[in-house]
Short mmCIF file of C-alpha atoms in Angstrom, two decimals:
data_model
loop_
_atom_site.label_atom_id
_atom_site.label_comp_id
_atom_site.label_asym_id
_atom_site.label_seq_id
_atom_site.Cartn_x
_atom_site.Cartn_y
_atom_site.Cartn_z
CA MET A 1 30.95 -30.67 68.61
CA SER A 2 32.34 -33.36 66.85
CA GLU A 3 32.70 -34.37 63.18
CA PHE A 4 30.09 -36.72 62.07
CA THR A 5 30.78 -39.37 60.03
CA LEU A 6 28.64 -38.75 57.17
CA PRO A 7 28.76 -41.40 54.33
CA GLU A 8 26.53 -44.18 54.73
CA ALA A 9 24.97 -42.54 58.10
CA THR A 10 21.43 -43.94 58.76
CA ILE A 11 18.41 -42.06 60.41
CA ALA A 12 19.07 -44.11 63.57
CA ASP A 13 22.72 -43.00 63.67
CA ILE A 14 21.82 -39.56 63.17
CA HIS A 15 19.00 -39.18 65.82
CA ARG A 16 21.20 -41.06 68.05
CA ALA A 17 24.13 -38.43 67.57
CA MET A 18 21.43 -35.56 67.97
CA MET A 19 19.96 -36.85 71.35
CA ALA A 20 23.83 -37.47 72.55
CA GLY A 21 24.52 -33.79 71.59
CA GLU A 22 27.02 -34.53 68.80
CA LEU A 23 25.34 -33.41 65.93
CA SER A 24 22.85 -30.53 64.98
CA ALA A 25 20.80 -30.60 62.25
CA GLU A 26 22.41 -27.42 60.61
CA ALA A 27 25.68 -29.04 61.24
CA LEU A 28 24.67 -32.25 59.14
CA THR A 29 23.08 -30.33 56.40
CA ARG A 30 26.13 -28.10 55.96
CA GLN A 31 28.27 -31.40 55.40
CA TYR A 32 25.54 -32.53 52.81
CA LEU A 33 25.49 -29.14 51.20
CA GLU A 34 28.85 -28.95 50.64
CA ARG A 35 29.41 -32.97 49.91
CA ILE A 36 27.24 -31.91 46.80
CA ALA A 37 29.27 -28.75 45.95
CA ARG A 38 32.66 -30.57 46.17
CA LEU A 39 31.41 -34.05 44.38
CA ASP A 40 28.42 -33.64 42.25
CA GLN A 41 29.77 -31.37 39.02
CA SER A 42 33.29 -32.03 39.68
CA THR A 43 32.97 -36.03 39.02
CA PHE A 44 30.28 -35.31 36.12
CA LEU A 45 27.78 -37.30 38.23
CA ASN A 46 25.32 -34.57 37.67
CA ALA A 47 22.70 -35.97 40.14
CA ILE A 48 21.18 -32.73 41.46
CA VAL A 49 19.26 -29.98 39.64
CA THR A 50 18.34 -27.53 42.16
CA VAL A 51 19.49 -27.16 45.84
CA ASN A 52 17.32 -25.58 48.34
CA PRO A 53 18.36 -22.08 49.37
CA GLN A 54 16.42 -22.77 52.81
CA ALA A 55 17.59 -25.59 53.96
CA LEU A 56 20.10 -24.51 56.57
CA ALA A 57 17.44 -22.06 57.97
CA ARG A 58 15.17 -25.03 57.97
CA ALA A 59 17.86 -26.86 59.58
CA ARG A 60 18.28 -24.02 62.68
CA ALA A 61 14.52 -24.29 63.06
CA LEU A 62 14.61 -27.78 63.74
CA ASP A 63 17.21 -27.52 66.14
CA ALA A 64 15.57 -24.64 68.14
CA GLU A 65 12.98 -26.74 68.32
CA PHE A 66 14.91 -29.98 69.83
CA ALA A 67 16.54 -27.61 72.10
CA ARG A 68 13.11 -26.38 73.20
CA SER A 69 11.25 -29.79 73.85
CA GLY A 70 14.07 -32.56 73.78
CA LYS A 71 12.11 -34.40 71.33
CA LEU A 72 12.74 -35.70 67.89
CA ARG A 73 10.25 -36.04 65.27
CA PRO A 74 10.46 -39.20 63.11
CA LEU A 75 12.66 -37.54 60.53
CA HIS A 76 13.79 -34.72 62.54
CA GLY A 77 16.71 -32.65 60.95
CA ILE A 78 16.87 -35.51 57.73
CA PRO A 79 18.10 -33.88 54.73
CA VAL A 80 16.03 -35.99 51.67
CA ILE A 81 16.72 -35.51 47.94
CA VAL A 82 13.57 -35.20 46.30
CA LYS A 83 12.93 -36.18 42.47
CA ASP A 84 12.11 -33.30 40.43
CA ASN A 85 8.51 -34.32 39.68
CA TYR A 86 7.48 -33.85 43.09
CA ASP A 87 5.80 -30.45 43.85
CA THR A 88 8.02 -28.65 46.34
CA LEU A 89 6.70 -25.12 47.69
CA GLY A 90 9.12 -22.46 46.78
CA LEU A 91 11.58 -24.72 44.91
CA GLN A 92 10.88 -25.41 40.71
CA THR A 93 9.37 -28.42 39.56
CA THR A 94 9.96 -29.31 36.24
CA GLY A 95 9.45 -32.89 35.38
CA GLY A 96 13.07 -32.62 33.34
CA SER A 97 11.40 -30.14 31.14
CA VAL A 98 12.85 -27.09 30.35
CA ALA A 99 9.28 -25.81 29.65
CA LEU A 100 8.66 -25.81 33.50
CA GLU A 101 12.48 -24.52 34.35
CA GLY A 102 11.68 -21.64 37.22
CA VAL A 103 7.98 -22.73 37.72
CA THR A 104 7.31 -23.05 41.38
CA PRO A 105 4.10 -25.07 42.22
CA PRO A 106 1.11 -23.57 44.76
CA ASP A 107 1.92 -26.03 47.60
CA ASP A 108 3.84 -29.56 48.44
CA ALA A 109 2.79 -32.71 47.09
CA PHE A 110 1.14 -34.59 49.42
CA GLN A 111 4.23 -36.81 50.37
CA VAL A 112 6.49 -33.71 50.56
CA ALA A 113 4.21 -32.14 53.09
CA ARG A 114 4.06 -35.63 55.18
CA LEU A 115 7.86 -35.44 55.05
CA LYS A 116 8.30 -32.09 56.32
CA ALA A 117 5.35 -32.41 58.88
CA ALA A 118 7.75 -35.44 60.47
CA GLY A 119 10.80 -33.05 60.44
CA ALA A 120 12.60 -33.70 57.15
CA ILE A 121 14.66 -31.39 55.32
CA VAL A 122 14.04 -30.94 51.56
CA LEU A 123 17.66 -30.80 50.72
CA ALA A 124 17.70 -30.81 46.92
CA LYS A 125 15.70 -31.74 43.83
CA SER A 126 17.22 -34.66 41.76
CA ASN A 127 17.71 -35.06 37.77
CA MET A 128 15.35 -37.58 36.29
CA ALA A 129 14.75 -38.75 32.77
CA GLU A 130 12.65 -36.00 30.92
CA TRP A 131 8.72 -36.66 31.53
CA ALA A 132 10.15 -39.80 33.50
CA PHE A 133 9.97 -41.23 29.70
CA SER A 134 13.23 -43.36 30.18
CA PRO A 135 13.58 -46.48 32.08
CA SER A 136 16.93 -47.26 31.20
CA TRP A 137 18.97 -43.76 31.43
CA THR A 138 18.38 -40.38 33.24
CA MET A 139 18.88 -37.32 30.98
CA SER A 140 16.77 -34.25 30.89
CA SER A 141 16.37 -30.76 28.98
CA VAL A 142 16.87 -28.94 32.76
CA GLY A 143 19.74 -31.24 34.12
CA GLY A 144 21.68 -33.13 31.43
CA LEU A 145 22.89 -36.74 31.78
CA THR A 146 23.24 -38.44 35.12
CA ARG A 147 25.89 -40.99 35.79
CA ASN A 148 26.19 -44.07 37.86
CA PRO A 149 28.28 -43.32 41.09
CA TYR A 150 29.78 -46.73 40.86
CA ASP A 151 31.12 -46.41 36.98
CA LEU A 152 30.74 -42.83 35.73
CA SER A 153 30.96 -44.38 32.07
CA ARG A 154 27.34 -46.27 32.91
CA THR A 155 23.73 -45.49 33.60
CA PRO A 156 22.16 -45.28 36.92
CA ALA A 157 18.77 -46.39 35.18
CA GLY A 158 15.77 -44.54 34.70
CA SER A 159 13.79 -42.38 35.59
CA SER A 160 14.81 -41.77 39.09
CA GLY A 161 18.23 -42.15 38.17
CA GLY A 162 19.06 -38.81 39.84
CA THR A 163 17.75 -39.91 43.47
CA GLY A 164 19.33 -43.15 43.06
CA ALA A 165 23.00 -41.40 42.32
CA ALA A 166 22.56 -39.04 44.94
CA VAL A 167 21.79 -41.26 47.85
CA ALA A 168 24.23 -44.03 46.72
CA ALA A 169 26.58 -41.15 46.48
CA ASN A 170 25.77 -40.10 50.11
CA PHE A 171 24.56 -36.77 48.86
CA GLY A 172 21.65 -37.21 51.54
CA VAL A 173 20.20 -39.64 53.83
CA VAL A 174 17.28 -40.81 51.82
CA GLY A 175 15.27 -39.88 48.71
CA LEU A 176 11.93 -39.84 47.27
CA GLY A 177 11.55 -41.53 43.52
CA THR A 178 8.54 -42.20 41.41
CA ASP A 179 7.82 -45.89 39.71
CA THR A 180 5.32 -46.10 36.64
CA GLY A 181 7.04 -49.17 35.30
CA ASN A 182 10.39 -49.37 36.76
CA SER A 183 11.54 -46.03 38.05
CA ILE A 184 12.31 -46.58 41.84
CA ARG A 185 13.46 -50.52 41.54
CA GLY A 186 15.64 -49.92 38.43
CA PRO A 187 17.59 -47.07 40.00
CA SER A 188 17.73 -48.48 43.20
CA SER A 189 19.08 -51.84 41.89
CA HIS A 190 21.81 -50.15 39.66
CA ASN A 191 22.73 -47.95 42.76
CA ALA A 192 22.71 -51.08 45.51
CA LEU A 193 19.87 -48.96 47.10
CA VAL A 194 16.52 -50.19 48.49
CA GLY A 195 13.51 -49.33 46.86
CA ILE A 196 10.04 -49.74 47.74
CA ARG A 197 7.09 -49.72 45.23
CA SER A 198 4.20 -49.70 47.71
CA THR A 199 0.50 -51.27 46.74
CA MET A 200 -1.38 -49.10 44.65
CA GLY A 201 -3.30 -46.75 46.87
CA LEU A 202 -1.22 -46.82 50.04
CA THR A 203 0.58 -43.42 49.18
CA SER A 204 -0.75 -40.53 47.27
CA ARG A 205 0.09 -39.66 43.82
CA ASP A 206 -1.18 -35.75 44.73
CA GLY A 207 1.22 -33.21 43.45
CA ILE A 208 3.60 -35.37 41.34
CA ILE A 209 3.81 -34.71 37.34
CA PRO A 210 2.32 -38.20 36.23
CA LEU A 211 3.39 -40.19 33.61
CA TYR A 212 0.37 -42.51 33.22
CA LEU A 213 -1.42 -41.84 37.07
CA ARG A 214 -3.20 -45.09 36.76
CA ASN A 215 0.24 -46.80 37.07
CA ASP A 216 2.24 -43.93 39.10
CA ILE A 217 3.38 -44.74 42.39
CA GLY A 218 5.72 -42.41 44.60
CA GLY A 219 8.08 -43.81 47.04
CA PRO A 220 11.38 -44.12 49.02
CA MET A 221 14.98 -45.12 47.78
CA ALA A 222 17.34 -45.64 50.86
CA ARG A 223 20.60 -47.18 51.45
CA THR A 224 19.07 -49.46 53.93
CA VAL A 225 15.58 -51.36 54.66
CA GLU A 226 14.91 -49.65 57.92
CA ASP A 227 15.62 -46.11 56.27
CA ALA A 228 13.06 -46.72 53.56
CA VAL A 229 10.49 -48.27 56.10
CA ARG A 230 11.02 -44.95 57.91
CA VAL A 231 10.14 -42.93 55.11
CA LEU A 232 7.32 -45.48 54.10
CA ASP A 233 5.67 -45.04 57.71
CA VAL A 234 5.40 -41.25 57.19
CA ILE A 235 4.14 -41.40 53.47
CA ALA A 236 1.57 -43.85 53.80
CA GLY A 237 -2.11 -43.25 53.93
CA TYR A 238 -5.21 -41.73 53.12
CA ASP A 239 -5.32 -38.22 51.27
CA GLU A 240 -8.57 -36.93 50.30
CA ALA A 241 -6.82 -35.49 47.04
CA ASP A 242 -6.30 -39.02 45.73
CA PRO A 243 -9.32 -40.78 45.93
CA ILE A 244 -7.63 -44.19 45.25
CA THR A 245 -5.67 -43.97 48.64
CA ALA A 246 -9.11 -44.74 49.84
CA LYS A 247 -8.18 -48.36 49.45
CA SER A 248 -5.38 -47.91 52.02
CA GLN A 249 -7.78 -47.27 55.34
CA GLY A 250 -7.74 -50.14 57.85
CA GLN A 251 -5.11 -51.78 55.85
CA ARG A 252 -1.77 -50.39 57.27
CA PRO A 253 -0.31 -51.03 60.60
CA ALA A 254 0.33 -48.48 63.30
CA SER A 255 3.77 -48.69 62.27
CA TYR A 256 5.86 -50.79 59.81
CA LEU A 257 8.68 -50.26 61.89
CA SER A 258 7.72 -53.49 63.73
CA SER A 259 8.34 -55.63 60.96
CA LEU A 260 11.70 -54.96 61.09
CA GLN A 261 12.71 -58.56 62.05
CA ALA A 262 16.09 -59.82 61.51
CA ASP A 263 14.66 -63.77 61.92
CA GLY A 264 11.88 -62.57 59.19
CA LEU A 265 12.91 -65.30 56.72
CA GLN A 266 12.63 -68.13 59.46
CA GLY A 267 9.67 -70.30 58.12
CA ALA A 268 8.97 -68.48 55.19
CA THR A 269 7.93 -69.88 51.68
CA ILE A 270 9.19 -67.90 48.73
CA GLY A 271 8.73 -68.58 45.16
CA VAL A 272 11.20 -68.23 42.48
CA LEU A 273 9.86 -66.90 39.22
CA ARG A 274 11.83 -68.37 36.93
CA TYR A 275 10.46 -66.99 33.73
CA TYR A 276 13.09 -64.20 34.34
CA THR A 277 16.23 -66.72 35.10
CA ASP A 278 15.79 -69.90 32.88
CA THR A 279 16.40 -67.86 29.38
CA ALA A 280 19.32 -66.67 27.80
CA ALA A 281 18.39 -63.17 27.92
CA ILE A 282 20.17 -62.82 31.51
CA ASP A 283 23.68 -61.89 32.46
CA ALA A 284 25.67 -64.77 33.53
CA GLU A 285 26.91 -63.10 36.69
CA VAL A 286 23.36 -61.85 37.50
CA LYS A 287 21.97 -65.05 37.61
CA ALA A 288 24.89 -66.42 39.26
CA LEU A 289 23.99 -63.81 42.14
CA PHE A 290 20.63 -64.42 42.03
CA GLU A 291 21.23 -68.09 42.83
CA GLN A 292 23.13 -67.28 45.76
CA ALA A 293 20.32 -64.96 46.88
CA VAL A 294 18.28 -68.30 46.83
CA SER A 295 20.95 -70.03 48.83
CA ASP A 296 20.73 -67.28 51.19
CA LEU A 297 17.35 -67.24 51.69
CA ILE A 298 17.46 -70.92 52.27
CA ALA A 299 20.45 -70.51 55.08
CA GLN A 300 17.93 -68.05 57.09
CA GLY A 301 15.32 -70.62 57.42
CA ALA A 302 13.06 -69.99 54.33
CA GLN A 303 11.78 -72.47 51.88
CA VAL A 304 12.30 -71.45 48.42
CA ILE A 305 10.29 -73.15 45.77
CA THR A 306 9.58 -72.43 41.86
CA ILE A 307 6.48 -71.01 40.94
CA ALA A 308 4.64 -70.55 37.55
CA ILE A 309 2.13 -68.38 36.84
CA ASP A 310 -0.42 -69.60 34.18
CA ASP A 311 -0.38 -68.33 30.97
CA TYR A 312 2.49 -65.53 31.92
CA PRO A 313 3.48 -64.63 28.79
CA ASN A 314 0.01 -63.41 27.40
CA LEU A 315 -0.88 -61.97 31.11
CA ILE A 316 2.03 -59.68 30.47
CA LYS A 317 0.67 -58.13 27.04
CA ASP A 318 -1.38 -55.09 26.60
CA ASN A 319 -1.91 -54.10 30.30
CA TRP A 320 -0.66 -50.33 29.66
CA CYS A 321 -2.84 -47.48 28.76
CA ASN A 322 -1.67 -44.07 27.24
CA THR A 323 -3.15 -41.43 29.54
CA PHE A 324 -0.02 -39.14 29.53
CA VAL A 325 -1.34 -36.27 27.64
CA SER A 326 -4.51 -36.15 29.62
CA ASP A 327 -2.94 -36.45 32.78
CA VAL A 328 0.03 -33.73 32.32
CA ASN A 329 -2.52 -31.17 30.97
CA GLU A 330 -4.68 -31.77 34.02
CA TYR A 331 -1.29 -31.20 36.02
CA LEU A 332 -0.44 -28.42 34.28
CA THR A 333 -3.81 -26.78 35.05
CA SER A 334 -3.09 -27.36 38.61
CA LEU A 335 -0.29 -24.68 38.35
CA GLU A 336 -2.87 -22.12 38.33
CA GLY A 337 -1.27 -20.04 35.70
CA ARG A 338 2.32 -20.23 36.85
CA SER A 339 3.37 -22.03 34.06
CA LEU A 340 3.66 -20.02 30.57
CA TYR A 341 2.28 -23.39 29.27
CA ASP A 342 -1.10 -24.88 29.58
CA SER A 343 -0.91 -28.08 27.67
CA LEU A 344 1.91 -30.50 26.45
CA GLN A 345 0.97 -29.68 22.63
CA ALA A 346 2.04 -26.01 23.34
CA ILE A 347 5.37 -27.08 25.17
CA TYR A 348 6.13 -29.38 21.76
CA ASP A 349 4.95 -26.36 19.49
CA ALA A 350 7.51 -24.63 21.66
CA GLN A 351 10.08 -27.05 20.82
CA LEU A 352 10.95 -27.10 24.58
CA TYR A 353 12.46 -30.66 24.79
CA SER A 354 15.63 -32.30 24.34
CA VAL A 355 16.44 -34.20 21.21
CA PRO A 356 15.77 -37.89 22.73
CA VAL A 357 12.41 -37.10 23.72
CA LYS A 358 11.12 -35.33 20.60
CA GLU A 359 10.02 -39.04 18.99
CA SER A 360 8.54 -39.82 22.33
CA LEU A 361 6.59 -36.41 22.45
CA GLU A 362 5.08 -37.05 18.80
CA TYR A 363 3.88 -40.39 19.83
CA MET A 364 2.16 -39.33 22.91
CA LEU A 365 0.61 -36.38 21.02
CA ASN A 366 -0.81 -38.64 18.16
CA PRO A 367 -4.71 -38.95 19.17
CA GLU A 368 -4.48 -42.39 17.65
CA ASN A 369 -2.23 -43.40 20.37
CA GLN A 370 -4.05 -42.04 23.24
CA ASP A 371 -6.83 -44.12 25.41
CA GLN A 372 -9.35 -41.87 26.21
CA GLN A 373 -11.01 -44.18 28.43
CA CYS A 374 -8.94 -46.40 30.49
CA SER A 375 -10.27 -47.21 34.37
CA ASP A 376 -7.59 -47.54 36.78
CA LEU A 377 -5.75 -50.73 38.47
CA TYR A 378 -8.77 -52.09 40.53
CA THR A 379 -11.34 -51.93 37.95
CA HIS A 380 -9.91 -52.52 34.32
CA PRO A 381 -10.61 -55.96 33.29
CA ARG A 382 -7.10 -57.22 32.07
CA ASN A 383 -5.47 -55.75 35.17
CA ILE A 384 -7.60 -57.25 37.73
CA ASN A 385 -7.29 -60.67 35.81
CA PHE A 386 -3.39 -60.29 35.89
CA ARG A 387 -3.65 -59.74 39.59
CA GLU A 388 -5.93 -62.64 40.14
CA GLN A 389 -3.80 -64.92 38.52
CA VAL A 390 -0.42 -63.95 40.30
CA VAL A 391 -2.09 -64.12 43.53
CA LYS A 392 -3.85 -67.50 42.80
CA ALA A 393 -0.45 -68.97 41.76
CA MET A 394 1.34 -67.58 45.26
CA ASP A 395 -2.02 -68.73 47.24
CA ASP A 396 -1.92 -72.18 45.20
CA ALA A 397 1.87 -72.95 46.11
CA GLY A 398 1.57 -71.03 49.37
CA VAL A 399 4.30 -68.59 48.97
CA ASP A 400 4.67 -65.37 51.19
CA ALA A 401 6.34 -63.51 48.11
CA LEU A 402 7.69 -63.99 44.72
CA ILE A 403 11.18 -63.41 43.66
CA TYR A 404 13.49 -62.53 40.70
CA PRO A 405 16.21 -60.18 39.42
CA THR A 406 15.19 -56.75 39.40
CA TRP A 407 17.47 -56.24 36.38
CA SER A 408 19.01 -59.28 34.43
CA PHE A 409 21.82 -57.33 33.06
CA PRO A 410 24.22 -55.00 35.06
CA PRO A 411 24.07 -50.99 34.38
CA ARG A 412 24.72 -50.37 30.81
CA GLU A 413 27.57 -48.19 29.22
CA ILE A 414 25.87 -44.70 28.62
CA ALA A 415 27.50 -45.09 25.08
CA ASP A 416 25.87 -48.32 24.41
CA THR A 417 21.99 -47.55 23.16
CA ASP A 418 20.87 -50.91 22.70
CA GLY A 419 22.41 -52.23 26.06
CA HIS A 420 19.18 -51.42 28.08
CA LYS A 421 17.74 -55.06 28.18
CA GLY A 422 16.99 -56.61 31.29
CA ASP A 423 14.47 -54.47 32.98
CA ASN A 424 11.79 -57.07 34.79
CA SER A 425 10.36 -54.46 36.62
CA GLN A 426 7.59 -53.79 33.83
CA HIS A 427 5.22 -56.15 34.44
CA ILE A 428 3.80 -57.49 37.53
CA ALA A 429 3.86 -54.34 40.20
CA PRO A 430 2.81 -51.56 37.52
CA ASN A 431 0.12 -53.61 36.14
CA THR A 432 -1.57 -55.19 39.07
CA GLY A 433 -1.02 -52.71 41.85
CA LEU A 434 0.76 -55.46 43.95
CA PRO A 435 3.67 -54.08 45.91
CA THR A 436 7.41 -54.66 45.20
CA ILE A 437 10.52 -53.96 47.34
CA THR A 438 13.86 -54.34 45.77
CA VAL A 439 17.25 -54.79 47.78
CA PRO A 440 20.91 -55.25 47.15
CA MET A 441 21.98 -58.68 46.15
CA GLY A 442 25.72 -58.02 45.24
CA PHE A 443 28.19 -56.77 42.44
CA THR A 444 29.09 -58.02 39.20
CA ARG A 445 32.35 -57.02 37.07
CA GLU A 446 34.76 -57.63 39.45
CA GLN A 447 32.59 -56.53 42.41
CA ARG A 448 31.97 -52.91 40.88
CA LEU A 449 28.58 -53.00 39.28
CA PRO A 450 25.21 -53.30 41.52
CA ALA A 451 22.64 -56.01 41.25
CA GLY A 452 19.07 -56.15 43.14
CA ILE A 453 16.30 -58.88 43.88
CA SER A 454 12.84 -58.19 43.90
CA PHE A 455 10.16 -59.47 46.57
CA VAL A 456 6.68 -59.10 45.28
CA GLY A 457 3.59 -59.47 47.89
CA ARG A 458 0.00 -59.23 47.70
CA LEU A 459 -2.03 -56.33 48.27
CA PHE A 460 -1.22 -54.38 51.05
CA ALA A 461 1.29 -56.98 52.31
CA GLU A 462 4.30 -54.54 53.00
CA PRO A 463 4.77 -55.94 56.38
CA THR A 464 5.47 -59.31 55.16
CA LEU A 465 7.72 -58.05 52.21
CA ILE A 466 9.77 -55.60 55.07
CA LYS A 467 10.43 -58.93 57.17
CA LEU A 468 11.70 -60.91 54.27
CA THR A 469 13.84 -57.92 52.88
CA TYR A 470 15.08 -56.56 56.12
CA SER A 471 15.95 -60.30 57.16
CA TYR A 472 17.88 -60.92 53.95
CA GLU A 473 19.67 -57.52 53.68
CA GLN A 474 20.82 -58.11 57.72
CA ALA A 475 21.97 -61.67 56.82
CA THR A 476 23.91 -60.45 53.45
CA ASN A 477 25.10 -56.86 53.99
CA HIS A 478 25.54 -56.44 50.30
CA ARG A 479 25.71 -52.55 50.22
CA LYS A 480 28.79 -51.02 50.13
CA PRO A 481 29.51 -46.90 48.98
CA PRO A 482 30.53 -46.36 45.32
CA PRO A 483 34.31 -45.70 45.12
CA GLY A 484 35.21 -42.09 45.13
CA PHE A 485 32.28 -41.21 46.84
#
């Protein structure tokens, strides 16, 4: 069996090689494990916290199944990097907290179970910002500090920076991240990846350690739109354990793969949200990349217009609800006694945290800062109004999607504690429930540091966003692997 070219391999590439008898799931998994062992710690990338000791056994079982059936499941033999806040049966799930180190959950998170049913292999768990607090950097009391593979002196953003760095460095084919305000889209932008924050209710949150459950969404991070969509196709849908997914019933197509249309921009109308570009608070190189992206969209047959959302500066204020303590305490209860700690207060009292999160924990645990009654994004008045105003602006202008730079600045240097400015992801998607996909739009700083562009759509308009982003990706091909990886 010939050596398979691992870097930048897609799901389709892998399945073609398997069907041709040129690759086995075991050989593929072994190559990824060897790559992690060779590169993760020696480079100080530090993206991985746990490698699955059963990964090779799982791969062998999948190979045996394929030998019997001659058929591949949708993600057959695909090694996946899973953020360390997804419950994974038989593997520790810590949320980045040393208090949960060694704690294994009673079952898989819904999305992990869906991936396994589709034939995926949980290859490893990735580092994350402790308790998912930071959108800007990825550091935890379990895994330490994760770096950006494009420049090891810089951050991969947070809190899914471990998944972002690992997938960008080709430690796995695809990954799972979570996004409360930024944490799929920011690390995807900083690592030249595609990240999907889907419509609230399209994917289940069951078995994911929460930050603010009402805003939390889990989803794919991948090197291509197609691979991200292949993951979304598997994980999307109703889960009785997460009532908000009832919203997805009747809303998803038979398959999102039919939306992978290279001419998807032809005849589209796209609105530029200039709030994030007509400001001094944007890096000149990022702005230049964005303006080039606008030109590229037009060249592919789209009409691009400027759009304004009435009273936008006020709409984006006061939408967050601090439900962290109650949400985490409920999660700890779900561990059925597997953890020594049954509350966040007990974890704090035991001083089981890294120094950078001490202040955040104290803030969260202060009863004056906790919101006891805070309904979900579909019923809270401020969230409803925000969503309605965004959709009204889109409808009035006749646009299919909104665009803006995912981050207005390149990845910051790790030593630069004031350099986390530029996160544009905290407003629309997390506080309206509207879907957003970020895709690479090029590189700054002598073609070294990635930047991303975000596409926002209406509720359950993932097919439209997939068409637009896939067409843009295919026309521009900005993704390139990091030097040294």
